[in-house]
């Protein structure tokens, strides 16, 4: 049985995806060196030719699995990877971000030790590119962490690591920016906490998050002044349709 | 030096020159130490200085009048426990039987607590307070759970420490960060609570509120209710809530009041210096020495050095951080980047050139403050405790003054309560704490005032509070009656919100700025919001037509705008009509003209002044104050203008003495003052602006043309006074108009048609001729 499915979500990153893929392969190697079975999965959602070619070459060299989808939505791409996976654990990486080399092995060890209801995040994020900031992740079990803070801000990025069952039980909700709803990672963090899962920061690990001058999803979400997607959005839409 | 010390020791006992706030009790056999001459003299300033005179006054008059003999004896608090038998001589009652029954002389003094410790000594001195005052306080034992005597003493000026009894000293002054008996007494939190409960902040009310803290949220930034309850679950079932648990038990058993105070860590680090005190109280007493930290993450010295305000005002670093600093990116220790992060940046830099850029700037890299908090989260937690149960309809208003928009909001609340239930409707004051017309609301109306959550809330916090309220409670409908905060939210996030709730708004008229440019909510927010709104109600049809014709609104949205005439007041009635007509017919007395409304630019009080100057044969009675504008327009007026100031209710004015109602506004909808005046049977003289012509025309009043010409008003008023029979006819027709157009039944039926989606689907809305539906 595969221990970890490492999922790299790609869109139209082009050459920018190379450092991400390299960091993923290094992290996978480190985990394999510790005796784990790790499979790399590249999910390409409406990607361009350059990204596809680059991904194909990488897949061939690293024995990675290529998934081509056409959702045009990051949440659905992640859910697709979950549906295709049979591994015990899953870890997500966006095609322009990087993992520290110890991310997969350390979060695996941490998850096994901390228990089944654990969702792992890196202890630190290094935001680089157009903006440079160091961003530490809070640990939900830290006495200074307040759950009510989640009402007004997202505490963790989407690049988490957890048991596959958790992602299967709580699929990411697609963003509905056309309706003014976004922040799929924030909504997912909230819904998992409400269901008793615990978000932890894995000591000694770092993610590198590329901050671009223009990020289509970020810009559209904040520009629209969107709300966090509620868990019952589908129900709300059905009610709205029936009352029209 | 010795002489000075000796003299200071004698201060509280003898010196008449001692500052007024130093306790000065007089040992009288009957009162023990419970008569403080200086304290008593403060209440009867006219009395002489003689102590004998003061004691005698208290015995003969003061006791029965409820005057307090000592800062440690609150008559109000005591009588509330002892009942009527103690009213005439509360102090005597306490000294003779009260303390033995466990009654407390003051919210800050627990007789039972003191007796449990000093029962034998108390017997000798006659009552527990006398024992406390006559030396008991020197034991360091606190007379109440929320009096930390060592901490209280540390608040005293250096020269009085150890010499002056600290509790009386503190009680004699205003509560504040340097004057409080326990660190967990916060002036700002207390005042917010008193405002929420609409209690005047008298000293007794303040201390009573501290002693009987009944809010489910914290009375102090130092006490984090959510943290405490989560860490010590047993505190949730304490009769006085988690804070009561902390006072009674937690503070003595090393329970941490907030996540930044770590008692175990503190004890392990400073254990030898505690000398019997609990870590938390020891830290708060010693904090200003900067030699102690509350926990491993918080450096008192760092915070003190980095926060100018804390340094300048000698504030508590920990309290300041928890109250303000954590909401402003203040750091609590010097930022250091962990070594592994540096190593991993180096490693990743090999893959990505842009990460190499981080390496160069690493020492200067901004580190996001992990201790930063959003203040609105705390405010919303308090708001939730005030709301405490669900509701299906909410009405947002900016404030509750005594104007037409306020009355309109209250009509809406009443209609919603009638169609749902009183408990199912929430009224939210979003923009300020003006609550003048709370008494207009139906009894039992659930009301929350954002400004009562804290003394300083920014507009962005208010907007977010409304958003959280809708996201969390998901009311079926949200009505906005002039709340700017709500308009701003709907303009930016209306699309998503309209899926969570049905959004409605009420508008009144266009406004105009000082340069005559059109402004107001309809202009500023409606074009970008109308798509998300279910309906927009306006109180006159002229404005509805004007909005459709003149605003850049999508054509298919125009059908959402409806006219809804305001109802008359249920208690309103025609007053003194026959007498007025007889008076005018006799023509012997000076006509009395009434002008009632806001003395603001919109209402053109300067026009009134010009009219009055041209009509010396009449008296002009002006009721109202200025609300929006700062300057007083009536500083120079002719002698026939009589000002009466602000009024509470139109029907409380001397209507029977008035001969007509004069209105002079430059723009308006259908003002409620005109509806009131018509209902009261007063002949009305008014310009034809906004929707006024839908109420007042040539058959129901005296429209003035042109409405800005004082001469036209003069001519109209004189013609009114010259024909009293015509005045009677128009008054009668005006009353008929009100019955047809402004009755509660008409309002309720029309509201149901507009605001109830079921009713709306079954009733066709006639666009473009809506006025006809209710005529």
PDB file of N, CA, C and O in Angstrom, chain B residues 35 37 40-62 67:
ATOM      1  N   UNK B  35     -17.364  55.509  60.723  1.00  0.00           N
ATOM      2  CA  UNK B  35     -17.748  56.871  60.383  1.00  0.00           C
ATOM      3  C   UNK B  35     -16.499  57.617  59.931  1.00  0.00           C
ATOM      4  O   UNK B  35     -15.580  57.852  60.710  1.00  0.00           O
ATOM      5  N   UNK B  37     -15.121  60.973  58.690  1.00  0.00           N
ATOM      6  CA  UNK B  37     -15.531  62.386  58.690  1.00  0.00           C
ATOM      7  C   UNK B  37     -15.346  63.027  57.316  1.00  0.00           C
ATOM      8  O   UNK B  37     -16.220  63.742  56.827  1.00  0.00           O
ATOM      9  N   UNK B  40     -17.876  61.756  54.832  1.00  0.00           N
ATOM     10  CA  UNK B  40     -19.227  62.244  55.122  1.00  0.00           C
ATOM     11  C   UNK B  40     -19.359  63.723  54.748  1.00  0.00           C
ATOM     12  O   UNK B  40     -20.366  64.140  54.178  1.00  0.00           O
ATOM     13  N   UNK B  41     -18.310  64.466  55.041  1.00  0.00           N
ATOM     14  CA  UNK B  41     -18.352  65.904  54.744  1.00  0.00           C
ATOM     15  C   UNK B  41     -18.507  66.153  53.234  1.00  0.00           C
ATOM     16  O   UNK B  41     -19.128  67.103  52.809  1.00  0.00           O
ATOM     17  N   UNK B  42     -17.975  65.230  52.442  1.00  0.00           N
ATOM     18  CA  UNK B  42     -18.110  65.346  50.987  1.00  0.00           C
ATOM     19  C   UNK B  42     -19.551  65.309  50.528  1.00  0.00           C
ATOM     20  O   UNK B  42     -19.885  65.811  49.465  1.00  0.00           O
ATOM     21  N   UNK B  43     -20.423  64.708  51.351  1.00  0.00           N
ATOM     22  CA  UNK B  43     -21.837  64.626  50.960  1.00  0.00           C
ATOM     23  C   UNK B  43     -22.671  65.759  51.532  1.00  0.00           C
ATOM     24  O   UNK B  43     -23.758  66.049  51.035  1.00  0.00           O
ATOM     25  N   UNK B  44     -22.179  66.374  52.586  1.00  0.00           N
ATOM     26  CA  UNK B  44     -22.902  67.509  53.188  1.00  0.00           C
ATOM     27  C   UNK B  44     -21.914  68.669  53.299  1.00  0.00           C
ATOM     28  O   UNK B  44     -21.509  69.066  54.396  1.00  0.00           O
ATOM     29  N   UNK B  45     -21.578  69.208  52.170  1.00  0.00           N
ATOM     30  CA  UNK B  45     -20.508  70.206  52.105  1.00  0.00           C
ATOM     31  C   UNK B  45     -20.824  71.454  52.908  1.00  0.00           C
ATOM     32  O   UNK B  45     -19.923  72.194  53.311  1.00  0.00           O
ATOM     33  N   UNK B  46     -22.094  71.703  53.149  1.00  0.00           N
ATOM     34  CA  UNK B  46     -22.464  72.944  53.848  1.00  0.00           C
ATOM     35  C   UNK B  46     -22.166  72.869  55.340  1.00  0.00           C
ATOM     36  O   UNK B  46     -22.145  73.885  56.027  1.00  0.00           O
ATOM     37  N   UNK B  47     -21.941  71.659  55.845  1.00  0.00           N
ATOM     38  CA  UNK B  47     -21.690  71.537  57.289  1.00  0.00           C
ATOM     39  C   UNK B  47     -20.304  72.079  57.669  1.00  0.00           C
ATOM     40  O   UNK B  47     -19.411  72.158  56.824  1.00  0.00           O
ATOM     41  N   UNK B  48     -20.143  72.384  58.918  1.00  0.00           N
ATOM     42  CA  UNK B  48     -18.855  72.874  59.404  1.00  0.00           C
ATOM     43  C   UNK B  48     -17.822  71.771  59.445  1.00  0.00           C
ATOM     44  O   UNK B  48     -18.076  70.648  59.019  1.00  0.00           O
ATOM     45  N   UNK B  49     -16.676  72.041  59.989  1.00  0.00           N
ATOM     46  CA  UNK B  49     -15.589  71.079  59.969  1.00  0.00           C
ATOM     47  C   UNK B  49     -15.560  70.199  61.209  1.00  0.00           C
ATOM     48  O   UNK B  49     -14.830  69.221  61.264  1.00  0.00           O
ATOM     49  N   UNK B  50     -16.311  70.560  62.197  1.00  0.00           N
ATOM     50  CA  UNK B  50     -16.233  69.819  63.448  1.00  0.00           C
ATOM     51  C   UNK B  50     -16.742  68.383  63.285  1.00  0.00           C
ATOM     52  O   UNK B  50     -17.817  68.155  62.726  1.00  0.00           O
ATOM     53  N   UNK B  51     -15.945  67.446  63.765  1.00  0.00           N
ATOM     54  CA  UNK B  51     -16.334  66.049  63.650  1.00  0.00           C
ATOM     55  C   UNK B  51     -17.603  65.776  64.430  1.00  0.00           C
ATOM     56  O   UNK B  51     -18.472  65.019  64.000  1.00  0.00           O
ATOM     57  N   UNK B  52     -17.714  66.427  65.606  1.00  0.00           N
ATOM     58  CA  UNK B  52     -18.885  66.216  66.449  1.00  0.00           C
ATOM     59  C   UNK B  52     -20.150  66.643  65.688  1.00  0.00           C
ATOM     60  O   UNK B  52     -21.169  65.959  65.713  1.00  0.00           O
ATOM     61  N   UNK B  53     -20.000  67.770  64.995  1.00  0.00           N
ATOM     62  CA  UNK B  53     -21.127  68.285  64.229  1.00  0.00           C
ATOM     63  C   UNK B  53     -21.541  67.282  63.133  1.00  0.00           C
ATOM     64  O   UNK B  53     -22.722  67.041  62.891  1.00  0.00           O
ATOM     65  N   UNK B  54     -20.515  66.716  62.482  1.00  0.00           N
ATOM     66  CA  UNK B  54     -20.780  65.759  61.406  1.00  0.00           C
ATOM     67  C   UNK B  54     -21.461  64.501  61.946  1.00  0.00           C
ATOM     68  O   UNK B  54     -22.445  64.010  61.383  1.00  0.00           O
ATOM     69  N   UNK B  55     -20.952  63.991  63.057  1.00  0.00           N
ATOM     70  CA  UNK B  55     -21.522  62.777  63.657  1.00  0.00           C
ATOM     71  C   UNK B  55     -22.965  63.037  64.055  1.00  0.00           C
ATOM     72  O   UNK B  55     -23.874  62.236  63.784  1.00  0.00           O
ATOM     73  N   UNK B  56     -23.163  64.190  64.664  1.00  0.00           N
ATOM     74  CA  UNK B  56     -24.510  64.533  65.126  1.00  0.00           C
ATOM     75  C   UNK B  56     -25.462  64.674  63.935  1.00  0.00           C
ATOM     76  O   UNK B  56     -26.610  64.236  63.979  1.00  0.00           O
ATOM     77  N   UNK B  57     -24.960  65.264  62.842  1.00  0.00           N
ATOM     78  CA  UNK B  57     -25.792  65.401  61.639  1.00  0.00           C
ATOM     79  C   UNK B  57     -26.169  64.032  61.097  1.00  0.00           C
ATOM     80  O   UNK B  57     -27.307  63.775  60.720  1.00  0.00           O
ATOM     81  N   UNK B  58     -25.188  63.109  61.089  1.00  0.00           N
ATOM     82  CA  UNK B  58     -25.479  61.780  60.579  1.00  0.00           C
ATOM     83  C   UNK B  58     -26.530  61.089  61.439  1.00  0.00           C
ATOM     84  O   UNK B  58     -27.485  60.491  60.926  1.00  0.00           O
ATOM     85  N   UNK B  59     -26.379  61.233  62.736  1.00  0.00           N
ATOM     86  CA  UNK B  59     -27.308  60.556  63.653  1.00  0.00           C
ATOM     87  C   UNK B  59     -28.721  61.089  63.508  1.00  0.00           C
ATOM     88  O   UNK B  59     -29.690  60.345  63.511  1.00  0.00           O
ATOM     89  N   UNK B  60     -28.817  62.426  63.365  1.00  0.00           N
ATOM     90  CA  UNK B  60     -30.150  63.015  63.359  1.00  0.00           C
ATOM     91  C   UNK B  60     -30.779  63.022  61.963  1.00  0.00           C
ATOM     92  O   UNK B  60     -31.985  62.870  61.824  1.00  0.00           O
ATOM     93  N   UNK B  61     -30.008  63.237  60.942  1.00  0.00           N
ATOM     94  CA  UNK B  61     -30.568  63.418  59.601  1.00  0.00           C
ATOM     95  C   UNK B  61     -29.985  62.417  58.591  1.00  0.00           C
ATOM     96  O   UNK B  61     -30.715  61.747  57.865  1.00  0.00           O
ATOM     97  N   UNK B  62     -28.670  62.343  58.544  1.00  0.00           N
ATOM     98  CA  UNK B  62     -27.987  61.624  57.464  1.00  0.00           C
ATOM     99  C   UNK B  62     -28.380  60.168  57.339  1.00  0.00           C
ATOM    100  O   UNK B  62     -28.601  59.676  56.214  1.00  0.00           O
ATOM    101  N   UNK B  67     -27.488  58.779  53.611  1.00  0.00           N
ATOM    102  CA  UNK B  67     -26.114  59.221  53.342  1.00  0.00           C
ATOM    103  C   UNK B  67     -25.143  58.144  53.822  1.00  0.00           C
ATOM    104  O   UNK B  67     -25.405  57.435  54.795  1.00  0.00           O
TER     105      UNK B  67
END
